[in-house]
Structure formats: C-alpha cells, structure tokens
Amino acid sequence: MSRSRALRLPVVLLLHFADAWNFSTCIDAAEAEIRRAPDKSEMFVTTSRLYKRHLAEYFCGMSEGMTALELGIYHGHTTAVLAAIFKKVISVDIQQEYLEIASNHVAAHSNVVFLSMNLMVDDWNIFAANPVNVVVIDANHD
C-alpha cells in the first residue's frame, strides 16, 4: 500500500509543477500585452491595465483549453490580452473600423476570430456551434 502511494505522489507533483509553469507562461504572455496597451488614464475608452491584469491573474492556469467571447473590442487592447490567456477568442463589434484596428493590433495571435454583429438585432445562434466558456462584455454603452 505504501508503495502505490509513493508511485502516485510524483504524478501529482508533476501535475502541480505543470500547472505552475502554465500559469507563469500565461501571466508572462498576458503581461507583455498589458504593457503594450494604453492605460485608462491615457485612453479613457479602454479598460485599465489593472482590469486586464486581474483577468490574467484570475484565468491563467485554468484557461488553456477555453474559449472567450468578447463583446465590444474598440482597438483590441483587451483582445490581445485575452488571446494570450485563452485557446480561442471570438471578438465581436458592430463597427467595421474597430474590427480592422483590433485585427491589426492582434496580428501576432492566430487564435482570434473577428465578427461584425449588431448585438441588439442579429441572430445569436451563430455562437451555437462554438462552446464559449467566458464572456467579456464591454459593449453598447448607450
């Protein structure tokens, strides 16, 4: 019985270290994107660096197989952070100009899909084929 416990312990420790490595890698990637982004004090229409950091601290280590849906993207500063954290990001905005700017901003990330959509009138069934684990809403400020 003690022999089987001894064999299980290294497996548990390896999983723990793997989680710590994934968390650290994720935080580092997110932090690089956060440093590229303006803070709310510099561009009042974006989210703060602290908000972006809180997203990373909360989701890193558990998000590597998850999909995030981002509603409202502006210039893609938060999109880039989400792309560093999640396996897939679906970013939605009604403004074609914002989609183009954000697409250029996150060009280094291949895990982002951009959709033009009016959240108030368009059919949300488009998301039915894509399991979404997290939704970040920063849209329709009317």
mmCIF file of N, CA and C in Angstrom:
data_model
loop_
_atom_site.group_PDB
_atom_site.id
_atom_site.type_symbol
_atom_site.label_atom_id
_atom_site.label_comp_id
_atom_site.label_asym_id
_atom_site.label_seq_id
_atom_site.Cartn_x
_atom_site.Cartn_y
_atom_site.Cartn_z
ATOM 1 N N MET A 1 0.818 -1.189 0.000
ATOM 2 C CA MET A 1 0.000 0.000 0.000
ATOM 3 C C MET A 1 0.867 1.259 0.000
ATOM 4 N N SER A 2 1.900 1.305 0.806
ATOM 5 C CA SER A 2 2.764 2.481 0.807
ATOM 6 C C SER A 2 3.500 2.617 -0.518
ATOM 7 N N ARG A 3 3.758 1.482 -1.180
ATOM 8 C CA ARG A 3 4.435 1.523 -2.475
ATOM 9 C C ARG A 3 3.553 2.222 -3.513
ATOM 10 N N SER A 4 2.262 1.934 -3.555
ATOM 11 C CA SER A 4 1.375 2.574 -4.531
ATOM 12 C C SER A 4 1.244 4.067 -4.246
ATOM 13 N N ARG A 5 1.257 4.454 -2.996
ATOM 14 C CA ARG A 5 1.231 5.883 -2.664
ATOM 15 C C ARG A 5 2.492 6.577 -3.163
ATOM 16 N N ALA A 6 3.609 5.914 -3.005
ATOM 17 C CA ALA A 6 4.870 6.505 -3.454
ATOM 18 C C ALA A 6 4.868 6.697 -4.968
ATOM 19 N N LEU A 7 4.228 5.784 -5.693
ATOM 20 C CA LEU A 7 4.164 5.916 -7.136
ATOM 21 C C LEU A 7 3.215 7.027 -7.563
ATOM 22 N N ARG A 8 2.184 7.281 -6.832
ATOM 23 C CA ARG A 8 1.221 8.330 -7.186
ATOM 24 C C ARG A 8 1.752 9.731 -6.872
ATOM 25 N N LEU A 9 2.516 9.871 -5.853
ATOM 26 C CA LEU A 9 2.983 11.181 -5.417
ATOM 27 C C LEU A 9 3.741 11.943 -6.500
ATOM 28 N N PRO A 10 4.707 11.354 -7.189
ATOM 29 C CA PRO A 10 5.394 12.100 -8.245
ATOM 30 C C PRO A 10 4.455 12.574 -9.356
ATOM 31 N N VAL A 11 3.431 11.782 -9.684
ATOM 32 C CA VAL A 11 2.477 12.183 -10.707
ATOM 33 C C VAL A 11 1.751 13.438 -10.267
ATOM 34 N N VAL A 12 1.295 13.466 -9.042
ATOM 35 C CA VAL A 12 0.605 14.639 -8.508
ATOM 36 C C VAL A 12 1.534 15.843 -8.506
ATOM 37 N N LEU A 13 2.766 15.649 -8.086
ATOM 38 C CA LEU A 13 3.722 16.749 -8.065
ATOM 39 C C LEU A 13 4.015 17.258 -9.467
ATOM 40 N N LEU A 14 4.150 16.351 -10.423
ATOM 41 C CA LEU A 14 4.390 16.771 -11.797
ATOM 42 C C LEU A 14 3.225 17.588 -12.331
ATOM 43 N N LEU A 15 2.012 17.180 -12.041
ATOM 44 C CA LEU A 15 0.848 17.948 -12.480
ATOM 45 C C LEU A 15 0.843 19.323 -11.825
ATOM 46 N N HIS A 16 1.198 19.368 -10.559
ATOM 47 C CA HIS A 16 1.247 20.649 -9.860
ATOM 48 C C HIS A 16 2.291 21.575 -10.488
ATOM 49 N N PHE A 17 3.465 21.046 -10.777
ATOM 50 C CA PHE A 17 4.503 21.870 -11.396
ATOM 51 C C PHE A 17 4.106 22.290 -12.809
ATOM 52 N N ALA A 18 3.438 21.414 -13.535
ATOM 53 C CA ALA A 18 2.973 21.761 -14.881
ATOM 54 C C ALA A 18 1.972 22.908 -14.807
ATOM 55 N N ASP A 19 1.058 22.863 -13.840
ATOM 56 C CA ASP A 19 0.093 23.955 -13.674
ATOM 57 C C ASP A 19 0.808 25.257 -13.343
ATOM 58 N N ALA A 20 1.813 25.194 -12.483
ATOM 59 C CA ALA A 20 2.563 26.393 -12.125
ATOM 60 C C ALA A 20 3.291 26.953 -13.341
ATOM 61 N N TRP A 21 3.868 26.069 -14.166
ATOM 62 C CA TRP A 21 4.559 26.513 -15.381
ATOM 63 C C TRP A 21 3.571 27.165 -16.333
ATOM 64 N N ASN A 22 2.400 26.549 -16.554
ATOM 65 C CA ASN A 22 1.390 27.113 -17.443
ATOM 66 C C ASN A 22 0.917 28.467 -16.938
ATOM 67 N N PHE A 23 0.716 28.595 -15.633
ATOM 68 C CA PHE A 23 0.292 29.862 -15.043
ATOM 69 C C PHE A 23 1.341 30.936 -15.301
ATOM 70 N N SER A 24 2.593 30.615 -15.048
ATOM 71 C CA SER A 24 3.679 31.574 -15.235
ATOM 72 C C SER A 24 3.816 31.989 -16.696
ATOM 73 N N THR A 25 3.742 31.028 -17.596
ATOM 74 C CA THR A 25 3.827 31.321 -19.029
ATOM 75 C C THR A 25 2.670 32.198 -19.472
ATOM 76 N N CYS A 26 1.484 31.879 -19.007
ATOM 77 C CA CYS A 26 0.291 32.643 -19.348
ATOM 78 C C CYS A 26 0.397 34.078 -18.816
ATOM 79 N N ILE A 27 0.785 34.223 -17.564
ATOM 80 C CA ILE A 27 0.930 35.563 -16.959
ATOM 81 C C ILE A 27 1.961 36.381 -17.722
ATOM 82 N N ASP A 28 3.089 35.770 -18.068
ATOM 83 C CA ASP A 28 4.132 36.482 -18.806
ATOM 84 C C ASP A 28 3.617 36.963 -20.166
ATOM 85 N N ALA A 29 2.894 36.098 -20.872
ATOM 86 C CA ALA A 29 2.350 36.470 -22.182
ATOM 87 C C ALA A 29 1.304 37.573 -22.049
ATOM 88 N N ALA A 30 0.452 37.454 -21.053
ATOM 89 C CA ALA A 30 -0.572 38.486 -20.822
ATOM 90 C C ALA A 30 0.083 39.805 -20.431
ATOM 91 N N GLU A 31 1.084 39.748 -19.579
ATOM 92 C CA GLU A 31 1.762 40.971 -19.125
ATOM 93 C C GLU A 31 2.437 41.690 -20.286
ATOM 94 N N ALA A 32 2.982 40.953 -21.235
ATOM 95 C CA ALA A 32 3.580 41.582 -22.418
ATOM 96 C C ALA A 32 2.529 42.365 -23.194
ATOM 97 N N GLU A 33 1.331 41.815 -23.309
ATOM 98 C CA GLU A 33 0.249 42.525 -23.999
ATOM 99 C C GLU A 33 -0.261 43.709 -23.178
ATOM 100 N N ILE A 34 -0.302 43.547 -21.876
ATOM 101 C CA ILE A 34 -0.748 44.637 -20.999
ATOM 102 C C ILE A 34 0.196 45.827 -21.114
ATOM 103 N N ARG A 35 1.502 45.571 -21.175
ATOM 104 C CA ARG A 35 2.478 46.661 -21.310
ATOM 105 C C ARG A 35 2.313 47.403 -22.630
ATOM 106 N N ARG A 36 1.866 46.707 -23.679
ATOM 107 C CA ARG A 36 1.638 47.340 -24.990
ATOM 108 C C ARG A 36 0.388 48.225 -24.993
ATOM 109 N N ALA A 37 -0.533 47.963 -24.098
ATOM 110 C CA ALA A 37 -1.831 48.648 -24.098
ATOM 111 C C ALA A 37 -1.756 49.967 -23.334
ATOM 112 N N PRO A 38 -2.494 50.969 -23.803
ATOM 113 C CA PRO A 38 -2.580 52.201 -23.018
ATOM 114 C C PRO A 38 -3.415 51.952 -21.770
ATOM 115 N N ASP A 39 -3.150 52.719 -20.739
ATOM 116 C CA ASP A 39 -3.970 52.643 -19.533
ATOM 117 C C ASP A 39 -5.189 53.529 -19.708
ATOM 118 N N LYS A 40 -6.170 53.337 -18.884
ATOM 119 C CA LYS A 40 -7.396 54.130 -18.934
ATOM 120 C C LYS A 40 -7.099 55.621 -18.756
ATOM 121 N N SER A 41 -6.074 55.958 -18.004
ATOM 122 C CA SER A 41 -5.706 57.366 -17.811
ATOM 123 C C SER A 41 -5.148 57.982 -19.097
ATOM 124 N N GLU A 42 -4.651 57.144 -20.013
ATOM 125 C CA GLU A 42 -4.109 57.605 -21.288
ATOM 126 C C GLU A 42 -5.143 57.569 -22.413
ATOM 127 N N MET A 43 -6.086 56.647 -22.322
ATOM 128 C CA MET A 43 -7.138 56.488 -23.326
ATOM 129 C C MET A 43 -8.404 56.074 -22.572
ATOM 130 N N PHE A 44 -9.264 57.022 -22.291
ATOM 131 C CA PHE A 44 -10.386 56.770 -21.385
ATOM 132 C C PHE A 44 -11.389 55.737 -21.903
ATOM 133 N N VAL A 45 -11.358 55.425 -23.191
ATOM 134 C CA VAL A 45 -12.327 54.477 -23.743
ATOM 135 C C VAL A 45 -11.842 53.030 -23.718
ATOM 136 N N THR A 46 -10.715 52.762 -23.103
ATOM 137 C CA THR A 46 -10.234 51.390 -22.981
ATOM 138 C C THR A 46 -10.368 50.934 -21.533
ATOM 139 N N THR A 47 -10.179 49.657 -21.304
ATOM 140 C CA THR A 47 -10.154 49.156 -19.931
ATOM 141 C C THR A 47 -8.772 49.442 -19.340
ATOM 142 N N SER A 48 -8.689 49.481 -18.037
ATOM 143 C CA SER A 48 -7.422 49.797 -17.374
ATOM 144 C C SER A 48 -6.461 48.609 -17.447
ATOM 145 N N ARG A 49 -5.199 48.908 -17.271
ATOM 146 C CA ARG A 49 -4.204 47.834 -17.198
ATOM 147 C C ARG A 49 -4.485 46.941 -15.999
ATOM 148 N N LEU A 50 -4.969 47.525 -14.914
ATOM 149 C CA LEU A 50 -5.290 46.740 -13.726
ATOM 150 C C LEU A 50 -6.405 45.738 -14.025
ATOM 151 N N TYR A 51 -7.424 46.161 -14.756
ATOM 152 C CA TYR A 51 -8.509 45.253 -15.165
ATOM 153 C C TYR A 51 -7.944 44.090 -15.983
ATOM 154 N N LYS A 52 -7.102 44.408 -16.949
ATOM 155 C CA LYS A 52 -6.502 43.377 -17.794
ATOM 156 C C LYS A 52 -5.646 42.419 -16.952
ATOM 157 N N ARG A 53 -4.913 42.970 -16.000
ATOM 158 C CA ARG A 53 -4.070 42.155 -15.115
ATOM 159 C C ARG A 53 -4.941 41.231 -14.261
ATOM 160 N N HIS A 54 -6.067 41.761 -13.788
ATOM 161 C CA HIS A 54 -6.975 40.931 -12.991
ATOM 162 C C HIS A 54 -7.539 39.775 -13.825
ATOM 163 N N LEU A 55 -7.850 40.033 -15.096
ATOM 164 C CA LEU A 55 -8.296 38.953 -15.984
ATOM 165 C C LEU A 55 -7.239 37.859 -16.057
ATOM 166 N N ALA A 56 -5.997 38.266 -16.279
ATOM 167 C CA ALA A 56 -4.901 37.302 -16.396
ATOM 168 C C ALA A 56 -4.706 36.531 -15.094
ATOM 169 N N GLU A 57 -4.680 37.226 -13.986
ATOM 170 C CA GLU A 57 -4.463 36.561 -12.702
ATOM 171 C C GLU A 57 -5.577 35.574 -12.387
ATOM 172 N N TYR A 58 -6.796 35.891 -12.767
ATOM 173 C CA TYR A 58 -7.916 35.011 -12.481
ATOM 174 C C TYR A 58 -7.922 33.797 -13.410
ATOM 175 N N PHE A 59 -7.729 34.014 -14.713
ATOM 176 C CA PHE A 59 -7.923 32.933 -15.678
ATOM 177 C C PHE A 59 -6.671 32.139 -16.028
ATOM 178 N N CYS A 60 -5.485 32.686 -15.875
ATOM 179 C CA CYS A 60 -4.280 31.930 -16.204
ATOM 180 C C CYS A 60 -4.189 30.686 -15.323
ATOM 181 N N GLY A 61 -3.820 29.582 -15.932
ATOM 182 C CA GLY A 61 -3.722 28.320 -15.212
ATOM 183 C C GLY A 61 -4.955 27.461 -15.367
ATOM 184 N N MET A 62 -6.077 28.045 -15.797
ATOM 185 C CA MET A 62 -7.284 27.240 -16.000
ATOM 186 C C MET A 62 -7.890 27.446 -17.378
ATOM 187 N N SER A 63 -7.324 28.326 -18.175
ATOM 188 C CA SER A 63 -7.978 28.747 -19.412
ATOM 189 C C SER A 63 -7.373 28.186 -20.689
ATOM 190 N N GLU A 64 -6.374 27.360 -20.602
ATOM 191 C CA GLU A 64 -5.636 26.968 -21.807
ATOM 192 C C GLU A 64 -6.486 26.219 -22.837
ATOM 193 N N GLY A 65 -7.584 25.593 -22.449
ATOM 194 C CA GLY A 65 -8.456 24.924 -23.406
ATOM 195 C C GLY A 65 -9.778 25.635 -23.591
ATOM 196 N N MET A 66 -9.886 26.853 -23.076
ATOM 197 C CA MET A 66 -11.164 27.562 -23.059
ATOM 198 C C MET A 66 -11.299 28.580 -24.194
ATOM 199 N N THR A 67 -12.558 28.910 -24.493
ATOM 200 C CA THR A 67 -12.879 29.937 -25.483
ATOM 201 C C THR A 67 -13.509 31.124 -24.770
ATOM 202 N N ALA A 68 -13.041 32.318 -25.118
ATOM 203 C CA ALA A 68 -13.615 33.556 -24.586
ATOM 204 C C ALA A 68 -14.363 34.270 -25.705
ATOM 205 N N LEU A 69 -15.521 34.797 -25.376
ATOM 206 C CA LEU A 69 -16.302 35.621 -26.286
ATOM 207 C C LEU A 69 -16.204 37.052 -25.776
ATOM 208 N N GLU A 70 -15.701 37.935 -26.613
ATOM 209 C CA GLU A 70 -15.533 39.342 -26.237
ATOM 210 C C GLU A 70 -16.548 40.171 -27.028
ATOM 211 N N LEU A 71 -17.418 40.857 -26.317
ATOM 212 C CA LEU A 71 -18.447 41.688 -26.939
ATOM 213 C C LEU A 71 -18.056 43.150 -26.767
ATOM 214 N N GLY A 72 -17.677 43.776 -27.879
ATOM 215 C CA GLY A 72 -17.159 45.138 -27.860
ATOM 216 C C GLY A 72 -15.646 45.084 -27.783
ATOM 217 N N ILE A 73 -14.953 45.597 -28.827
ATOM 218 C CA ILE A 73 -13.496 45.404 -28.865
ATOM 219 C C ILE A 73 -12.679 46.689 -28.967
ATOM 220 N N TYR A 74 -13.300 47.764 -29.396
ATOM 221 C CA TYR A 74 -12.615 49.029 -29.636
ATOM 222 C C TYR A 74 -11.335 48.784 -30.446
ATOM 223 N N HIS A 75 -10.157 49.013 -29.892
ATOM 224 C CA HIS A 75 -8.914 48.854 -30.654
ATOM 225 C C HIS A 75 -8.216 47.519 -30.413
ATOM 226 N N GLY A 76 -8.807 46.654 -29.613
ATOM 227 C CA GLY A 76 -8.258 45.313 -29.426
ATOM 228 C C GLY A 76 -7.227 45.181 -28.325
ATOM 229 N N HIS A 77 -7.134 46.153 -27.423
ATOM 230 C CA HIS A 77 -6.145 46.048 -26.349
ATOM 231 C C HIS A 77 -6.483 44.907 -25.397
ATOM 232 N N THR A 78 -7.750 44.799 -25.011
ATOM 233 C CA THR A 78 -8.164 43.678 -24.162
ATOM 234 C C THR A 78 -8.161 42.387 -24.970
ATOM 235 N N THR A 79 -8.499 42.468 -26.249
ATOM 236 C CA THR A 79 -8.481 41.303 -27.131
ATOM 237 C C THR A 79 -7.107 40.636 -27.116
ATOM 238 N N ALA A 80 -6.062 41.424 -27.197
ATOM 239 C CA ALA A 80 -4.696 40.882 -27.204
ATOM 240 C C ALA A 80 -4.384 40.155 -25.903
ATOM 241 N N VAL A 81 -4.846 40.697 -24.795
ATOM 242 C CA VAL A 81 -4.625 40.039 -23.502
ATOM 243 C C VAL A 81 -5.407 38.725 -23.451
ATOM 244 N N LEU A 82 -6.656 38.770 -23.896
ATOM 245 C CA LEU A 82 -7.459 37.550 -23.930
ATOM 246 C C LEU A 82 -6.808 36.495 -24.821
ATOM 247 N N ALA A 83 -6.236 36.912 -25.944
ATOM 248 C CA ALA A 83 -5.570 35.981 -26.856
ATOM 249 C C ALA A 83 -4.360 35.323 -26.197
ATOM 250 N N ALA A 84 -3.709 36.039 -25.300
ATOM 251 C CA ALA A 84 -2.571 35.472 -24.572
ATOM 252 C C ALA A 84 -3.023 34.479 -23.502
ATOM 253 N N ILE A 85 -4.263 34.612 -23.046
ATOM 254 C CA ILE A 85 -4.776 33.797 -21.947
ATOM 255 C C ILE A 85 -5.536 32.563 -22.429
ATOM 256 N N PHE A 86 -6.377 32.739 -23.450
ATOM 257 C CA PHE A 86 -7.310 31.691 -23.860
ATOM 258 C C PHE A 86 -6.867 30.969 -25.125
ATOM 259 N N LYS A 87 -7.366 29.757 -25.313
ATOM 260 C CA LYS A 87 -7.062 28.979 -26.517
ATOM 261 C C LYS A 87 -7.676 29.651 -27.742
ATOM 262 N N LYS A 88 -8.908 30.181 -27.591
ATOM 263 C CA LYS A 88 -9.606 30.802 -28.701
ATOM 264 C C LYS A 88 -10.359 32.028 -28.181
ATOM 265 N N VAL A 89 -10.386 33.075 -29.000
ATOM 266 C CA VAL A 89 -11.114 34.292 -28.663
ATOM 267 C C VAL A 89 -12.005 34.649 -29.848
ATOM 268 N N ILE A 90 -13.282 34.843 -29.563
ATOM 269 C CA ILE A 90 -14.227 35.311 -30.573
ATOM 270 C C ILE A 90 -14.547 36.754 -30.195
ATOM 271 N N SER A 91 -14.123 37.690 -31.027
ATOM 272 C CA SER A 91 -14.286 39.112 -30.733
ATOM 273 C C SER A 91 -15.335 39.705 -31.656
ATOM 274 N N VAL A 92 -16.306 40.392 -31.059
ATOM 275 C CA VAL A 92 -17.465 40.891 -31.793
ATOM 276 C C VAL A 92 -17.606 42.394 -31.601
ATOM 277 N N ASP A 93 -17.867 43.081 -32.700
ATOM 278 C CA ASP A 93 -18.182 44.512 -32.642
ATOM 279 C C ASP A 93 -19.045 44.870 -33.841
ATOM 280 N N ILE A 94 -19.805 45.929 -33.712
ATOM 281 C CA ILE A 94 -20.640 46.399 -34.817
ATOM 282 C C ILE A 94 -19.856 47.314 -35.756
ATOM 283 N N GLN A 95 -18.807 47.938 -35.248
ATOM 284 C CA GLN A 95 -18.021 48.903 -36.005
ATOM 285 C C GLN A 95 -16.927 48.211 -36.818
ATOM 286 N N GLN A 96 -17.046 48.268 -38.130
ATOM 287 C CA GLN A 96 -16.043 47.655 -39.008
ATOM 288 C C GLN A 96 -14.657 48.271 -38.776
ATOM 289 N N GLU A 97 -14.622 49.560 -38.543
ATOM 290 C CA GLU A 97 -13.351 50.256 -38.286
ATOM 291 C C GLU A 97 -12.650 49.670 -37.058
ATOM 292 N N TYR A 98 -13.385 49.404 -36.000
ATOM 293 C CA TYR A 98 -12.797 48.828 -34.790
ATOM 294 C C TYR A 98 -12.290 47.406 -35.054
ATOM 295 N N LEU A 99 -13.033 46.654 -35.841
ATOM 296 C CA LEU A 99 -12.606 45.288 -36.177
ATOM 297 C C LEU A 99 -11.273 45.303 -36.926
ATOM 298 N N GLU A 100 -11.125 46.234 -37.839
ATOM 299 C CA GLU A 100 -9.878 46.335 -38.609
ATOM 300 C C GLU A 100 -8.707 46.763 -37.729
ATOM 301 N N ILE A 101 -8.925 47.762 -36.885
ATOM 302 C CA ILE A 101 -7.862 48.227 -35.986
ATOM 303 C C ILE A 101 -7.453 47.115 -35.033
ATOM 304 N N ALA A 102 -8.436 46.445 -34.442
ATOM 305 C CA ALA A 102 -8.150 45.360 -33.496
ATOM 306 C C ALA A 102 -7.436 44.203 -34.197
ATOM 307 N N SER A 103 -7.859 43.889 -35.404
ATOM 308 C CA SER A 103 -7.222 42.817 -36.159
ATOM 309 C C SER A 103 -5.739 43.112 -36.380
ATOM 310 N N ASN A 104 -5.416 44.342 -36.707
ATOM 311 C CA ASN A 104 -4.013 44.738 -36.869
ATOM 312 C C ASN A 104 -3.267 44.672 -35.545
ATOM 313 N N HIS A 105 -3.929 45.060 -34.459
ATOM 314 C CA HIS A 105 -3.287 45.073 -33.145
ATOM 315 C C HIS A 105 -2.933 43.666 -32.662
ATOM 316 N N VAL A 106 -3.767 42.677 -32.994
ATOM 317 C CA VAL A 106 -3.530 41.321 -32.509
ATOM 318 C C VAL A 106 -3.004 40.393 -33.610
ATOM 319 N N ALA A 107 -2.406 40.960 -34.624
ATOM 320 C CA ALA A 107 -1.934 40.177 -35.775
ATOM 321 C C ALA A 107 -0.984 39.041 -35.376
ATOM 322 N N ALA A 108 -0.283 39.183 -34.287
ATOM 323 C CA ALA A 108 0.650 38.144 -33.848
ATOM 324 C C ALA A 108 -0.061 36.921 -33.273
ATOM 325 N N HIS A 109 -1.340 37.051 -32.989
ATOM 326 C CA HIS A 109 -2.116 35.949 -32.406
ATOM 327 C C HIS A 109 -2.995 35.311 -33.481
ATOM 328 N N SER A 110 -2.887 34.004 -33.624
ATOM 329 C CA SER A 110 -3.688 33.300 -34.630
ATOM 330 C C SER A 110 -4.955 32.686 -34.036
ATOM 331 N N ASN A 111 -5.222 32.938 -32.778
ATOM 332 C CA ASN A 111 -6.359 32.312 -32.101
ATOM 333 C C ASN A 111 -7.553 33.250 -31.915
ATOM 334 N N VAL A 112 -7.609 34.341 -32.689
ATOM 335 C CA VAL A 112 -8.694 35.308 -32.572
ATOM 336 C C VAL A 112 -9.517 35.316 -33.854
ATOM 337 N N VAL A 113 -10.830 35.254 -33.687
ATOM 338 C CA VAL A 113 -11.774 35.356 -34.794
ATOM 339 C C VAL A 113 -12.580 36.621 -34.580
ATOM 340 N N PHE A 114 -12.688 37.446 -35.618
ATOM 341 C CA PHE A 114 -13.441 38.702 -35.525
ATOM 342 C C PHE A 114 -14.762 38.576 -36.261
ATOM 343 N N LEU A 115 -15.817 39.049 -35.612
ATOM 344 C CA LEU A 115 -17.146 39.028 -36.208
ATOM 345 C C LEU A 115 -17.785 40.402 -36.120
ATOM 346 N N SER A 116 -18.408 40.806 -37.208
ATOM 347 C CA SER A 116 -19.198 42.033 -37.212
ATOM 348 C C SER A 116 -20.633 41.648 -36.889
ATOM 349 N N MET A 117 -21.174 42.262 -35.842
ATOM 350 C CA MET A 117 -22.512 41.871 -35.394
ATOM 351 C C MET A 117 -23.151 42.995 -34.615
ATOM 352 N N ASN A 118 -24.434 43.213 -34.860
ATOM 353 C CA ASN A 118 -25.230 44.116 -34.042
ATOM 354 C C ASN A 118 -25.831 43.267 -32.930
ATOM 355 N N LEU A 119 -25.345 43.421 -31.737
ATOM 356 C CA LEU A 119 -25.742 42.573 -30.616
ATOM 357 C C LEU A 119 -27.216 42.706 -30.255
ATOM 358 N N MET A 120 -27.831 43.806 -30.652
ATOM 359 C CA MET A 120 -29.222 44.037 -30.299
ATOM 360 C C MET A 120 -30.206 43.397 -31.278
ATOM 361 N N VAL A 121 -29.815 43.176 -32.529
ATOM 362 C CA VAL A 121 -30.772 42.669 -33.513
ATOM 363 C C VAL A 121 -30.316 41.411 -34.258
ATOM 364 N N ASP A 122 -29.035 41.160 -34.357
ATOM 365 C CA ASP A 122 -28.567 39.995 -35.108
ATOM 366 C C ASP A 122 -28.828 38.700 -34.340
ATOM 367 N N ASP A 123 -28.837 37.595 -35.073
ATOM 368 C CA ASP A 123 -29.126 36.273 -34.526
ATOM 369 C C ASP A 123 -27.912 35.732 -33.762
ATOM 370 N N TRP A 124 -28.097 35.415 -32.493
ATOM 371 C CA TRP A 124 -27.029 34.902 -31.643
ATOM 372 C C TRP A 124 -26.777 33.409 -31.862
ATOM 373 N N ASN A 125 -27.564 32.757 -32.716
ATOM 374 C CA ASN A 125 -27.365 31.334 -32.983
ATOM 375 C C ASN A 125 -26.021 31.056 -33.645
ATOM 376 N N ILE A 126 -25.370 32.083 -34.146
ATOM 377 C CA ILE A 126 -24.047 31.917 -34.749
ATOM 378 C C ILE A 126 -23.045 31.323 -33.742
ATOM 379 N N PHE A 127 -23.315 31.529 -32.464
ATOM 380 C CA PHE A 127 -22.401 31.036 -31.425
ATOM 381 C C PHE A 127 -22.716 29.609 -30.992
ATOM 382 N N ALA A 128 -23.814 29.039 -31.471
ATOM 383 C CA ALA A 128 -24.250 27.715 -31.029
ATOM 384 C C ALA A 128 -23.222 26.626 -31.335
ATOM 385 N N ALA A 129 -22.493 26.756 -32.418
ATOM 386 C CA ALA A 129 -21.514 25.732 -32.798
ATOM 387 C C ALA A 129 -20.176 25.902 -32.086
ATOM 388 N N ASN A 130 -20.033 26.969 -31.324
ATOM 389 C CA ASN A 130 -18.777 27.248 -30.624
ATOM 390 C C ASN A 130 -19.012 27.264 -29.121
ATOM 391 N N PRO A 131 -18.529 26.262 -28.415
ATOM 392 C CA PRO A 131 -18.679 26.320 -26.958
ATOM 393 C C PRO A 131 -17.903 27.517 -26.408
ATOM 394 N N VAL A 132 -18.569 28.320 -25.624
ATOM 395 C CA VAL A 132 -17.965 29.516 -25.032
ATOM 396 C C VAL A 132 -17.922 29.326 -23.526
ATOM 397 N N ASN A 133 -16.744 29.521 -22.943
ATOM 398 C CA ASN A 133 -16.562 29.337 -21.510
ATOM 399 C C ASN A 133 -16.624 30.634 -20.724
ATOM 400 N N VAL A 134 -16.214 31.725 -21.359
ATOM 401 C CA VAL A 134 -16.138 33.020 -20.683
ATOM 402 C C VAL A 134 -16.647 34.093 -21.637
ATOM 403 N N VAL A 135 -17.443 35.024 -21.112
ATOM 404 C CA VAL A 135 -17.912 36.160 -21.911
ATOM 405 C C VAL A 135 -17.443 37.439 -21.238
ATOM 406 N N VAL A 136 -16.763 38.282 -22.015
ATOM 407 C CA VAL A 136 -16.315 39.593 -21.553
ATOM 408 C C VAL A 136 -17.174 40.620 -22.284
ATOM 409 N N ILE A 137 -17.960 41.377 -21.528
ATOM 410 C CA ILE A 137 -18.895 42.331 -22.145
ATOM 411 C C ILE A 137 -18.430 43.755 -21.857
ATOM 412 N N ASP A 138 -18.152 44.473 -22.931
ATOM 413 C CA ASP A 138 -17.795 45.894 -22.857
ATOM 414 C C ASP A 138 -18.359 46.537 -24.116
ATOM 415 N N ALA A 139 -19.682 46.449 -24.266
ATOM 416 C CA ALA A 139 -20.327 46.876 -25.494
ATOM 417 C C ALA A 139 -21.617 47.641 -25.204
ATOM 418 N N ASN A 140 -22.101 48.321 -26.219
ATOM 419 C CA ASN A 140 -23.372 49.041 -26.179
ATOM 420 C C ASN A 140 -23.470 49.938 -24.947
ATOM 421 N N HIS A 141 -22.747 51.005 -24.973
ATOM 422 C CA HIS A 141 -22.717 51.932 -23.848
ATOM 423 C C HIS A 141 -23.814 52.991 -23.929
ATOM 424 N N ASP A 142 -24.778 52.758 -24.840
ATOM 425 C CA ASP A 142 -25.887 53.695 -24.941
ATOM 426 C C ASP A 142 -26.706 53.579 -23.695
#
